[in-house]
Each structure stands twice: as C-alpha cells, then as structure tokens.
Amino acid sequence: MKEAAPGRNTGSGLRSISQQHIPARNGERSTYFTDIDFDKQGKQAGFVYFPHSPHDDAWGTIRVPLAVIANGEGPTILLEGGNHGDEYEGPIALGELIRTLDPQSVQGRLIIIPAINAPAVDAGRRTSPIDGKNMNRVFPGDHAGTITEQIAAFVNDELLPRADALLSLHSGGSSLNIVPSTIVIPCPDKKQFQRCLDAAHAFGAPMCVVMDNLGDRRLCVTAAMAAGLTCVSTEMAGGGVVTPSALDLCRQGMLRVLRLWDVLAGDEASSNAASRKQPYFEMRGAKAYVIASEHGIFEPQAVAGAQVEQGEIAGRIHFLTAPGKEPVTLYFQEPGIVYSTRQYGIVHPGNTCAVVASPQSGHFA
Ligand SMILES: [Zn+2]
C-alpha cells in the first residue's frame, strides 16, 4: 500500500498542506483570461491569454497553451514543459499526451502546461525574447510585472493551489549536456521528500539527483515544494537538440509516475517500495561546479556520465590567439559522476564547464 496522507480535495496523499486558492497579491490585479474550465470533466485543450501591447499589436495577447484532462475523483497533477524554450523532450511528450490520452483512462485530473514560457519556446531560447527573463528565476511571479513574471504568477496562484503534485520536465538546453535524470529538491518535511524520491525513482531515469540550485528559491518546483506538492523534475540530455532516447525515456517515465500517483491505471507500487532502498546522487553546492577562470576555449577531460575523483583534471582552457600562453587547468573539487558538461567550447570567467553529482552521503538529509 502507498502511504496515505490526506490532501484536502482528493485524499491522494501527494500534498503536505491544505489546498487554498490565493487571490491576487498585494493589490496586484491579474489580467489573464482563459477558455479552460478547471472543474469540467473530459478533455479540454485551450489557452491562457496575457494581454500584451507591443508596437505591432496594441490590444494583443501572449497565448500560452493549457490543457485539462479530468475524469472523476482523484489527485490533480500539474505537468509542466517549456519552462526553458530550448528544452524540447518535455513539450513534445506533453503534446503527445494531450492529443492521445483518453479521458476515460484518467482517475482525477491532469493540468498540462506544455510550453509555459511560450514566447521562449517559439524562439527556441532559454529565456523569453520579450523581456529577456528566465521563467525559472522569477517565481512566485508578479501579476503586474513583465510577461514572464505574469505567467509565473498565474502558475503560482492558479495552478499550484489546485494541484497535489508537479512533474516538471526540463532538459539541458542549448548550453548543457546532462545525464538523463530526475531531480528532487531537498525539504525539511521528510514525508514530502520521500514522496518526491519515490516518484523520481519510479520515473526510471539512470540517475536521481538531489540538489538545491545553490539555494535559489525562484524556481517553479521550489514554489511547488513550498506549497506542499509532491514534485519531480527531469533533465533529459540537452545540447540544444532532441535526443530520441531521452524523449522515449521522458514519455515512458511520465506514464510511470502518473501510474504511481494513481491518476492512470496500472501498478507502480513495486518501484515505490523499492525506491526507499535506492541510492540517489547529491549536488553538494558550489564545489560541485567547475567554473571557468579565464576567457578561452574549454577542452574537457571527462564526458557526461564519467566517474571522476576529487582533484582530477576537469579540463584546460586554451588561448587560441595567444599561442605562447600555457593553457589553464581546471580540477574537479568533488568525487562522483560528471552530471553535466558545457555544450559550447568558448568560455568566459564565471561560466560553468562541468558539474559533478556525488554519491548519497546524507548531505541533504
Ligand atoms: Zn530547464
């Protein structure tokens, strides 16, 4: 049996605190509108619109796709893709889910936002071409802010309060190659943390990594964790391309998690029980990062997925227009698996060249 801690509406056990709707904050008045009825049964594929008034569209809107697939009583699961517009596996898999899932096979409700930062997705860029902002660095958003901040505020105030759990589908994007993996954010609520780990392991990726993004709390998943949801994020390869094996893992892993959460039929209970014994990896803060000290071209010494030791050479920075200057050597400061590598050869001081995920040691426990 799965552990049951009651959520207010569903009794799904996926939520730590009671659900409540949060009205506009600090007197900010939201202006978005949507053709989606969150309480309607069946499948709806529509949009949420944010008024936007640029030079060529004075009374225009920015349109963000939104779908609800609901059937009977059960948990509400929020599925997010396209938070960064150059991470493709999640939006592709979520689009397929919207098109093909029979509402009768759902027990509960899926709220799917497959291209949350739609302007960035349309541009194939990490950040929005409208305001230059990174969706995952503006939560909880601002109803009176820029477009990216307004979308985040909609998700924070309208979608998170309705949801019991969040599956947030990311990839490495243009600048990173990442080992296909699930990510869990550490949190003080041990039961919530374990529910997240259970789901992360049920996804079935080669690695599960616990990380806190150097303490940054402006992410969608961080806001969802604070709201008490059970949350799992993914990283599906990257490099600015679609990786077929990562896309297939994304499709299958998503279904496995939805079965674990009882919103789709099927039994993932065995993986749930087994996950309590499965180790995870940890990204132990700043020392996990290999950061460029110079402007030049980085020559990596280890590919993503390689095992490395503390003090091992991570790579060298070459100075192509100063051939008399010796390259500068960078070193790994933590032992573990090379979790991500930089896609671009060129580096500037402060750029991250590689990140190491270390074996579980209780760092975040
Ligand atoms: Zn991302």
Tab-separated table of C-alpha atoms and ligand atoms in Angstrom:
chain	number	residue	atom	x	y	z
A	1	MET	CA	0.000	0.000	0.000
A	2	LYS	CA	1.139	3.506	-0.737
A	3	GLU	CA	1.497	5.863	2.163
A	4	ALA	CA	-1.629	7.978	2.521
A	5	ALA	CA	-1.521	11.487	3.921
A	6	PRO	CA	-4.727	13.306	3.144
A	7	GLY	CA	-4.884	16.191	0.702
A	8	ARG	CA	-7.942	18.362	1.243
A	9	ASN	CA	-9.752	17.758	-2.009
A	10	THR	CA	-8.557	14.393	-3.146
A	11	GLY	CA	-7.150	12.431	-0.252
A	12	SER	CA	-4.390	11.500	-2.668
A	13	GLY	CA	-1.584	11.758	-0.137
A	14	LEU	CA	0.501	13.794	-2.567
A	15	ARG	CA	0.151	17.066	-0.715
A	16	SER	CA	1.538	18.146	2.651
A	17	ILE	CA	-0.624	21.167	3.362
A	18	SER	CA	-4.224	22.012	2.695
A	19	GLN	CA	-5.250	23.449	-0.642
A	20	GLN	CA	-6.412	27.000	-0.808
A	21	HIS	CA	-6.826	29.492	-3.576
A	22	ILE	CA	-4.647	32.540	-3.355
A	23	PRO	CA	-6.183	35.766	-4.622
A	24	ALA	CA	-4.177	38.478	-6.333
A	25	ARG	CA	-1.327	39.581	-4.108
A	26	ASN	CA	-0.563	42.990	-2.667
A	27	GLY	CA	-3.400	44.610	-4.527
A	28	GLU	CA	-1.949	43.460	-7.857
A	29	ARG	CA	-4.747	42.795	-10.283
A	30	SER	CA	-4.226	39.947	-12.709
A	31	THR	CA	-5.431	40.444	-16.294
A	32	TYR	CA	-5.091	36.955	-17.777
A	33	PHE	CA	-8.090	35.088	-19.125
A	34	THR	CA	-8.608	31.501	-20.260
A	35	ASP	CA	-11.046	29.312	-22.164
A	36	ILE	CA	-10.314	26.428	-19.795
A	37	ASP	CA	-12.791	25.416	-17.096
A	38	PHE	CA	-10.704	23.685	-14.439
A	39	ASP	CA	-13.752	21.966	-12.954
A	40	LYS	CA	-15.126	20.472	-16.160
A	41	GLN	CA	-14.863	16.741	-16.826
A	42	GLY	CA	-13.331	15.377	-20.019
A	43	LYS	CA	-10.576	16.783	-22.202
A	44	GLN	CA	-10.067	20.473	-22.914
A	45	ALA	CA	-7.167	21.856	-24.928
A	46	GLY	CA	-7.063	25.635	-24.925
A	47	PHE	CA	-5.004	28.583	-23.837
A	48	VAL	CA	-4.447	31.169	-21.163
A	49	TYR	CA	-4.016	34.674	-22.564
A	50	PHE	CA	-1.974	37.518	-21.124
A	51	PRO	CA	-2.707	40.995	-22.508
A	52	HIS	CA	0.396	42.373	-24.196
A	53	SER	CA	0.674	45.638	-26.071
A	54	PRO	CA	3.747	45.897	-28.321
A	55	HIS	CA	4.215	48.193	-31.341
A	56	ASP	CA	2.568	45.853	-33.847
A	57	ASP	CA	-0.303	44.557	-31.669
A	58	ALA	CA	-1.659	47.332	-29.471
A	59	TRP	CA	-4.502	45.283	-27.984
A	60	GLY	CA	-2.755	41.960	-28.323
A	61	THR	CA	-2.114	38.969	-26.097
A	62	ILE	CA	0.529	36.362	-25.417
A	63	ARG	CA	-1.059	32.922	-25.690
A	64	VAL	CA	0.141	30.027	-23.538
A	65	PRO	CA	-1.221	26.508	-24.242
A	66	LEU	CA	-3.110	24.884	-21.386
A	67	ALA	CA	-4.997	21.592	-21.220
A	68	VAL	CA	-7.099	19.811	-18.622
A	69	ILE	CA	-7.950	16.112	-18.778
A	70	ALA	CA	-10.298	15.191	-15.939
A	71	ASN	CA	-12.339	12.154	-15.015
A	72	GLY	CA	-13.962	11.536	-11.658
A	73	GLU	CA	-12.360	11.781	-8.245
A	74	GLY	CA	-8.625	11.580	-7.794
A	75	PRO	CA	-5.473	13.636	-7.480
A	76	THR	CA	-4.708	16.706	-9.575
A	77	ILE	CA	-1.349	16.508	-11.296
A	78	LEU	CA	0.314	19.529	-12.891
A	79	LEU	CA	2.626	18.710	-15.798
A	80	GLU	CA	4.960	21.464	-16.921
A	81	GLY	CA	7.181	21.724	-20.010
A	82	GLY	CA	8.820	24.517	-21.957
A	83	ASN	CA	9.881	26.420	-18.864
A	84	HIS	CA	13.059	26.945	-20.847
A	85	GLY	CA	12.308	27.296	-24.549
A	86	ASP	CA	15.306	25.286	-25.785
A	87	GLU	CA	14.450	22.085	-23.875
A	88	TYR	CA	12.330	20.003	-26.196
A	89	GLU	CA	11.643	16.500	-24.869
A	90	GLY	CA	9.082	17.620	-22.259
A	91	PRO	CA	6.945	19.771	-24.575
A	92	ILE	CA	6.939	17.034	-27.245
A	93	ALA	CA	5.881	14.340	-24.759
A	94	LEU	CA	3.221	16.579	-23.203
A	95	GLY	CA	1.812	17.498	-26.624
A	96	GLU	CA	1.504	13.797	-27.418
A	97	LEU	CA	-0.229	13.213	-24.086
A	98	ILE	CA	-2.754	15.996	-24.783
A	99	ARG	CA	-3.511	14.605	-28.239
A	100	THR	CA	-3.724	10.919	-27.405
A	101	LEU	CA	-4.813	10.394	-23.795
A	102	ASP	CA	-8.354	9.074	-23.442
A	103	PRO	CA	-10.031	10.936	-20.547
A	104	GLN	CA	-11.683	7.669	-19.520
A	105	SER	CA	-8.253	6.290	-18.612
A	106	VAL	CA	-7.687	9.134	-16.130
A	107	GLN	CA	-8.756	8.912	-12.495
A	108	GLY	CA	-8.525	12.501	-11.251
A	109	ARG	CA	-7.238	15.485	-13.186
A	110	LEU	CA	-4.212	16.395	-15.274
A	111	ILE	CA	-3.454	20.076	-15.782
A	112	ILE	CA	-0.929	20.279	-18.602
A	113	ILE	CA	1.038	23.396	-19.473
A	114	PRO	CA	3.404	22.096	-22.167
A	115	ALA	CA	5.028	25.384	-23.199
A	116	ILE	CA	4.795	27.514	-20.086
A	117	ASN	CA	7.186	30.123	-21.442
A	118	ALA	CA	5.518	30.079	-24.874
A	119	PRO	CA	7.457	33.085	-26.273
A	120	ALA	CA	10.747	31.377	-25.353
A	121	VAL	CA	9.548	28.049	-26.818
A	122	ASP	CA	8.533	29.737	-30.065
A	123	ALA	CA	12.002	31.288	-30.236
A	124	GLY	CA	13.832	28.092	-29.198
A	125	ARG	CA	15.613	30.076	-26.498
A	126	ARG	CA	16.132	29.543	-22.770
A	127	THR	CA	14.809	32.973	-21.931
A	128	SER	CA	11.877	34.994	-23.197
A	129	PRO	CA	12.606	37.156	-26.254
A	130	ILE	CA	10.034	39.633	-24.910
A	131	ASP	CA	11.522	40.558	-21.552
A	132	GLY	CA	14.753	38.537	-21.527
A	133	LYS	CA	13.682	36.700	-18.379
A	134	ASN	CA	14.265	33.121	-17.284
A	135	MET	CA	10.910	31.660	-16.196
A	136	ASN	CA	12.654	29.582	-13.557
A	137	ARG	CA	14.160	32.628	-11.869
A	138	VAL	CA	11.000	34.719	-11.411
A	139	PHE	CA	8.711	32.610	-9.202
A	140	PRO	CA	6.363	33.331	-7.460
A	141	GLY	CA	5.927	35.883	-10.246
A	142	ASP	CA	4.213	39.233	-10.363
A	143	HIS	CA	0.724	39.925	-11.779
A	144	ALA	CA	1.799	43.489	-12.560
A	145	GLY	CA	5.261	42.558	-13.837
A	146	THR	CA	6.689	41.583	-17.225
A	147	ILE	CA	5.101	38.822	-19.331
A	148	THR	CA	7.333	36.091	-17.886
A	149	GLU	CA	6.550	37.274	-14.357
A	150	GLN	CA	2.810	37.360	-15.147
A	151	ILE	CA	2.841	33.775	-16.458
A	152	ALA	CA	4.719	32.629	-13.342
A	153	ALA	CA	2.181	34.395	-11.112
A	154	PHE	CA	-0.655	32.634	-12.950
A	155	VAL	CA	1.013	29.249	-12.407
A	156	ASN	CA	1.819	30.080	-8.792
A	157	ASP	CA	-1.600	31.421	-7.841
A	158	GLU	CA	-3.988	29.472	-10.094
A	159	LEU	CA	-2.351	26.128	-10.880
A	160	LEU	CA	-0.210	25.206	-7.860
A	161	PRO	CA	-3.106	25.636	-5.393
A	162	ARG	CA	-5.224	23.242	-7.484
A	163	ALA	CA	-2.520	20.570	-7.746
A	164	ASP	CA	-1.386	17.735	-5.495
A	165	ALA	CA	1.789	17.027	-7.429
A	166	LEU	CA	4.037	18.544	-10.101
A	167	LEU	CA	6.049	16.867	-12.819
A	168	SER	CA	8.388	19.491	-14.274
A	169	LEU	CA	10.059	18.369	-17.494
A	170	HIS	CA	13.394	20.019	-18.262
A	171	SER	CA	16.379	19.160	-20.456
A	172	GLY	CA	19.893	20.564	-20.644
A	173	GLY	CA	19.040	23.242	-23.192
A	174	SER	CA	21.496	24.891	-25.553
A	175	SER	CA	24.394	25.274	-23.141
A	176	LEU	CA	24.436	21.963	-21.244
A	177	ASN	CA	24.593	18.240	-21.811
A	178	ILE	CA	23.066	16.468	-18.815
A	179	VAL	CA	22.838	12.793	-17.942
A	180	PRO	CA	19.124	11.892	-18.326
A	181	SER	CA	17.876	12.050	-14.766
A	182	THR	CA	15.285	13.093	-12.249
A	183	ILE	CA	15.825	15.880	-9.731
A	184	VAL	CA	14.385	16.273	-6.257
A	185	ILE	CA	14.640	19.439	-4.177
A	186	PRO	CA	15.578	18.859	-0.522
A	187	CYS	CA	12.970	19.911	2.013
A	188	PRO	CA	12.525	19.713	5.794
A	189	ASP	CA	9.316	17.645	5.527
A	190	LYS	CA	10.695	14.093	5.463
A	191	LYS	CA	7.439	12.561	4.217
A	192	GLN	CA	7.180	15.074	1.374
A	193	PHE	CA	10.833	14.462	0.498
A	194	GLN	CA	10.295	10.692	0.436
A	195	ARG	CA	7.201	11.047	-1.770
A	196	CYS	CA	9.311	13.074	-4.202
A	197	LEU	CA	12.081	10.443	-4.149
A	198	ASP	CA	9.550	7.655	-4.706
A	199	ALA	CA	8.241	9.413	-7.794
A	200	ALA	CA	11.725	10.279	-9.022
A	201	HIS	CA	12.778	6.631	-8.840
A	202	ALA	CA	9.512	5.482	-10.431
A	203	PHE	CA	10.298	7.689	-13.447
A	204	GLY	CA	13.109	5.253	-14.154
A	205	ALA	CA	15.929	7.551	-15.315
A	206	PRO	CA	19.559	6.404	-14.997
A	207	MET	CA	20.206	8.877	-12.155
A	208	CYS	CA	18.246	10.623	-9.427
A	209	VAL	CA	19.936	13.778	-8.109
A	210	VAL	CA	19.042	15.789	-5.021
A	211	MET	CA	20.035	19.431	-5.447
A	212	ASP	CA	19.021	22.848	-4.163
A	213	ASN	CA	20.143	25.064	-7.084
A	214	LEU	CA	22.662	26.793	-4.783
A	215	GLY	CA	19.773	27.844	-2.584
A	216	ASP	CA	17.867	29.718	-5.304
A	217	ARG	CA	14.153	29.684	-4.464
A	218	ARG	CA	12.768	31.369	-7.580
A	219	LEU	CA	12.043	28.111	-9.455
A	220	CYS	CA	8.598	26.722	-10.282
A	221	VAL	CA	9.439	23.490	-8.475
A	222	THR	CA	10.667	25.381	-5.414
A	223	ALA	CA	7.384	27.282	-5.245
A	224	ALA	CA	5.511	23.989	-5.642
A	225	MET	CA	7.547	22.336	-2.874
A	226	ALA	CA	6.807	25.272	-0.575
A	227	ALA	CA	3.104	24.838	-1.386
A	228	GLY	CA	3.362	21.221	-0.202
A	229	LEU	CA	3.135	19.432	-3.550
A	230	THR	CA	4.968	16.219	-4.337
A	231	CYS	CA	7.441	17.322	-7.008
A	232	VAL	CA	9.772	15.742	-9.507
A	233	SER	CA	11.838	17.498	-12.148
A	234	THR	CA	13.695	15.899	-15.021
A	235	GLU	CA	16.775	16.681	-17.057
A	236	MET	CA	16.619	14.947	-20.438
A	237	ALA	CA	20.002	15.282	-22.231
A	238	GLY	CA	20.301	18.697	-23.930
A	239	GLY	CA	22.787	20.376	-26.220
A	240	GLY	CA	20.003	22.258	-27.979
A	241	VAL	CA	18.752	19.157	-29.806
A	242	VAL	CA	16.068	16.495	-29.394
A	243	THR	CA	17.671	13.236	-28.191
A	244	PRO	CA	15.476	10.274	-29.284
A	245	SER	CA	16.440	8.024	-26.346
A	246	ALA	CA	15.807	10.845	-23.860
A	247	LEU	CA	12.458	11.612	-25.494
A	248	ASP	CA	11.419	7.974	-25.168
A	249	LEU	CA	12.519	7.939	-21.518
A	250	CYS	CA	10.516	11.130	-20.984
A	251	ARG	CA	7.368	9.583	-22.474
A	252	GLN	CA	7.643	6.327	-20.540
A	253	GLY	CA	8.855	7.871	-17.281
A	254	MET	CA	5.985	10.342	-17.278
A	255	LEU	CA	3.456	7.480	-17.583
A	256	ARG	CA	5.198	5.518	-14.823
A	257	VAL	CA	4.932	8.483	-12.446
A	258	LEU	CA	1.269	9.063	-13.337
A	259	ARG	CA	0.573	5.401	-12.551
A	260	LEU	CA	2.444	5.691	-9.264
A	261	TRP	CA	0.287	8.681	-8.390
A	262	ASP	CA	-2.875	6.655	-9.202
A	263	VAL	CA	-4.125	9.076	-11.847
A	264	LEU	CA	-3.563	6.479	-14.565
A	265	ALA	CA	-4.394	2.799	-14.195
A	266	GLY	CA	-1.517	0.382	-13.615
A	267	ASP	CA	0.669	-0.614	-10.727
A	268	GLU	CA	3.965	1.074	-9.969
A	269	ALA	CA	3.786	0.120	-6.298
A	270	SER	CA	6.770	-2.197	-6.560
A	271	SER	CA	9.033	0.616	-7.711
A	272	ASN	CA	7.598	2.782	-4.939
A	273	ALA	CA	8.573	0.282	-2.277
A	274	ALA	CA	11.943	-0.407	-3.861
A	275	SER	CA	12.809	3.287	-4.085
A	276	ARG	CA	13.217	3.537	-0.332
A	277	LYS	CA	16.358	1.492	-0.717
A	278	GLN	CA	17.632	3.094	-3.930
A	279	PRO	CA	20.538	5.499	-3.518
A	280	TYR	CA	20.484	8.919	-5.081
A	281	PHE	CA	23.164	11.399	-6.018
A	282	GLU	CA	23.729	14.801	-4.437
A	283	MET	CA	24.899	18.060	-5.908
A	284	ARG	CA	26.790	19.415	-2.924
A	285	GLY	CA	26.730	23.147	-3.505
A	286	ALA	CA	29.378	25.330	-5.131
A	287	LYS	CA	32.164	22.724	-5.010
A	288	ALA	CA	30.159	20.560	-7.420
A	289	TYR	CA	30.724	23.223	-10.095
A	290	VAL	CA	33.830	23.555	-12.263
A	291	ILE	CA	33.848	27.252	-13.107
A	292	ALA	CA	35.936	28.937	-15.797
A	293	SER	CA	38.553	31.369	-14.546
A	294	GLU	CA	39.575	32.724	-17.962
A	295	HIS	CA	38.202	33.679	-21.350
A	296	GLY	CA	39.136	30.965	-23.834
A	297	ILE	CA	38.201	27.566	-25.241
A	298	PHE	CA	37.492	24.764	-22.771
A	299	GLU	CA	38.879	21.319	-23.569
A	300	PRO	CA	37.013	18.835	-21.321
A	301	GLN	CA	38.817	15.782	-19.969
A	302	ALA	CA	35.656	13.909	-18.959
A	303	VAL	CA	32.331	13.419	-20.707
A	304	ALA	CA	28.903	13.465	-19.039
A	305	GLY	CA	28.404	10.209	-17.167
A	306	ALA	CA	32.109	9.624	-16.437
A	307	GLN	CA	33.233	8.790	-12.914
A	308	VAL	CA	35.812	11.217	-11.510
A	309	GLU	CA	37.784	11.737	-8.336
A	310	GLN	CA	38.305	14.849	-6.261
A	311	GLY	CA	41.370	16.684	-7.595
A	312	GLU	CA	41.163	15.055	-11.023
A	313	ILE	CA	41.703	17.300	-14.037
A	314	ALA	CA	38.358	18.530	-15.411
A	315	GLY	CA	39.867	20.182	-18.460
A	316	ARG	CA	42.001	23.008	-19.776
A	317	ILE	CA	41.239	26.480	-21.071
A	318	HIS	CA	43.195	27.310	-24.239
A	319	PHE	CA	44.033	30.803	-25.511
A	320	LEU	CA	43.800	30.481	-29.259
A	321	THR	CA	45.010	33.963	-30.109
A	322	ALA	CA	47.861	33.801	-27.590
A	323	PRO	CA	49.609	30.561	-28.576
A	324	GLY	CA	52.587	31.340	-26.361
A	325	LYS	CA	50.407	31.255	-23.246
A	326	GLU	CA	50.094	27.932	-21.444
A	327	PRO	CA	46.542	26.584	-21.002
A	328	VAL	CA	44.952	26.928	-17.563
A	329	THR	CA	43.959	23.651	-15.888
A	330	LEU	CA	40.655	23.259	-14.008
A	331	TYR	CA	40.047	20.499	-11.439
A	332	PHE	CA	37.059	18.625	-10.024
A	333	GLN	CA	36.549	19.528	-6.370
A	334	GLU	CA	34.156	16.705	-5.580
A	335	PRO	CA	34.192	12.988	-6.439
A	336	GLY	CA	31.294	11.447	-8.307
A	337	ILE	CA	29.679	11.323	-11.732
A	338	VAL	CA	30.102	14.129	-14.272
A	339	TYR	CA	26.443	15.127	-14.314
A	340	SER	CA	26.587	17.903	-16.881
A	341	THR	CA	29.077	19.389	-19.298
A	342	ARG	CA	29.109	22.661	-21.167
A	343	GLN	CA	27.999	22.405	-24.787
A	344	TYR	CA	29.846	25.470	-26.089
A	345	GLY	CA	33.620	25.429	-26.416
A	346	ILE	CA	34.000	29.111	-25.664
A	347	VAL	CA	34.022	30.084	-22.000
A	348	HIS	CA	34.134	33.340	-20.098
A	349	PRO	CA	35.135	33.768	-16.462
A	350	GLY	CA	32.230	32.524	-14.335
A	351	ASN	CA	30.841	30.095	-16.910
A	352	THR	CA	30.206	26.571	-15.639
A	353	CYS	CA	32.250	23.986	-17.554
A	354	ALA	CA	31.030	20.878	-15.704
A	355	VAL	CA	29.009	19.827	-12.668
A	356	VAL	CA	29.591	16.734	-10.514
A	357	ALA	CA	26.881	14.734	-8.748
A	358	SER	CA	28.304	12.828	-5.783
A	359	PRO	CA	27.089	9.587	-4.213
A	360	GLN	CA	24.466	9.873	-1.483
A	361	SER	CA	26.035	10.783	1.850
A	362	GLY	CA	23.215	12.400	3.762
A	363	HIS	CA	24.322	15.905	2.780
A	364	PHE	CA	20.686	16.987	2.339
A	365	ALA	CA	19.113	14.534	4.780
B	1	ZN	ZN	15.252	23.909	-17.855
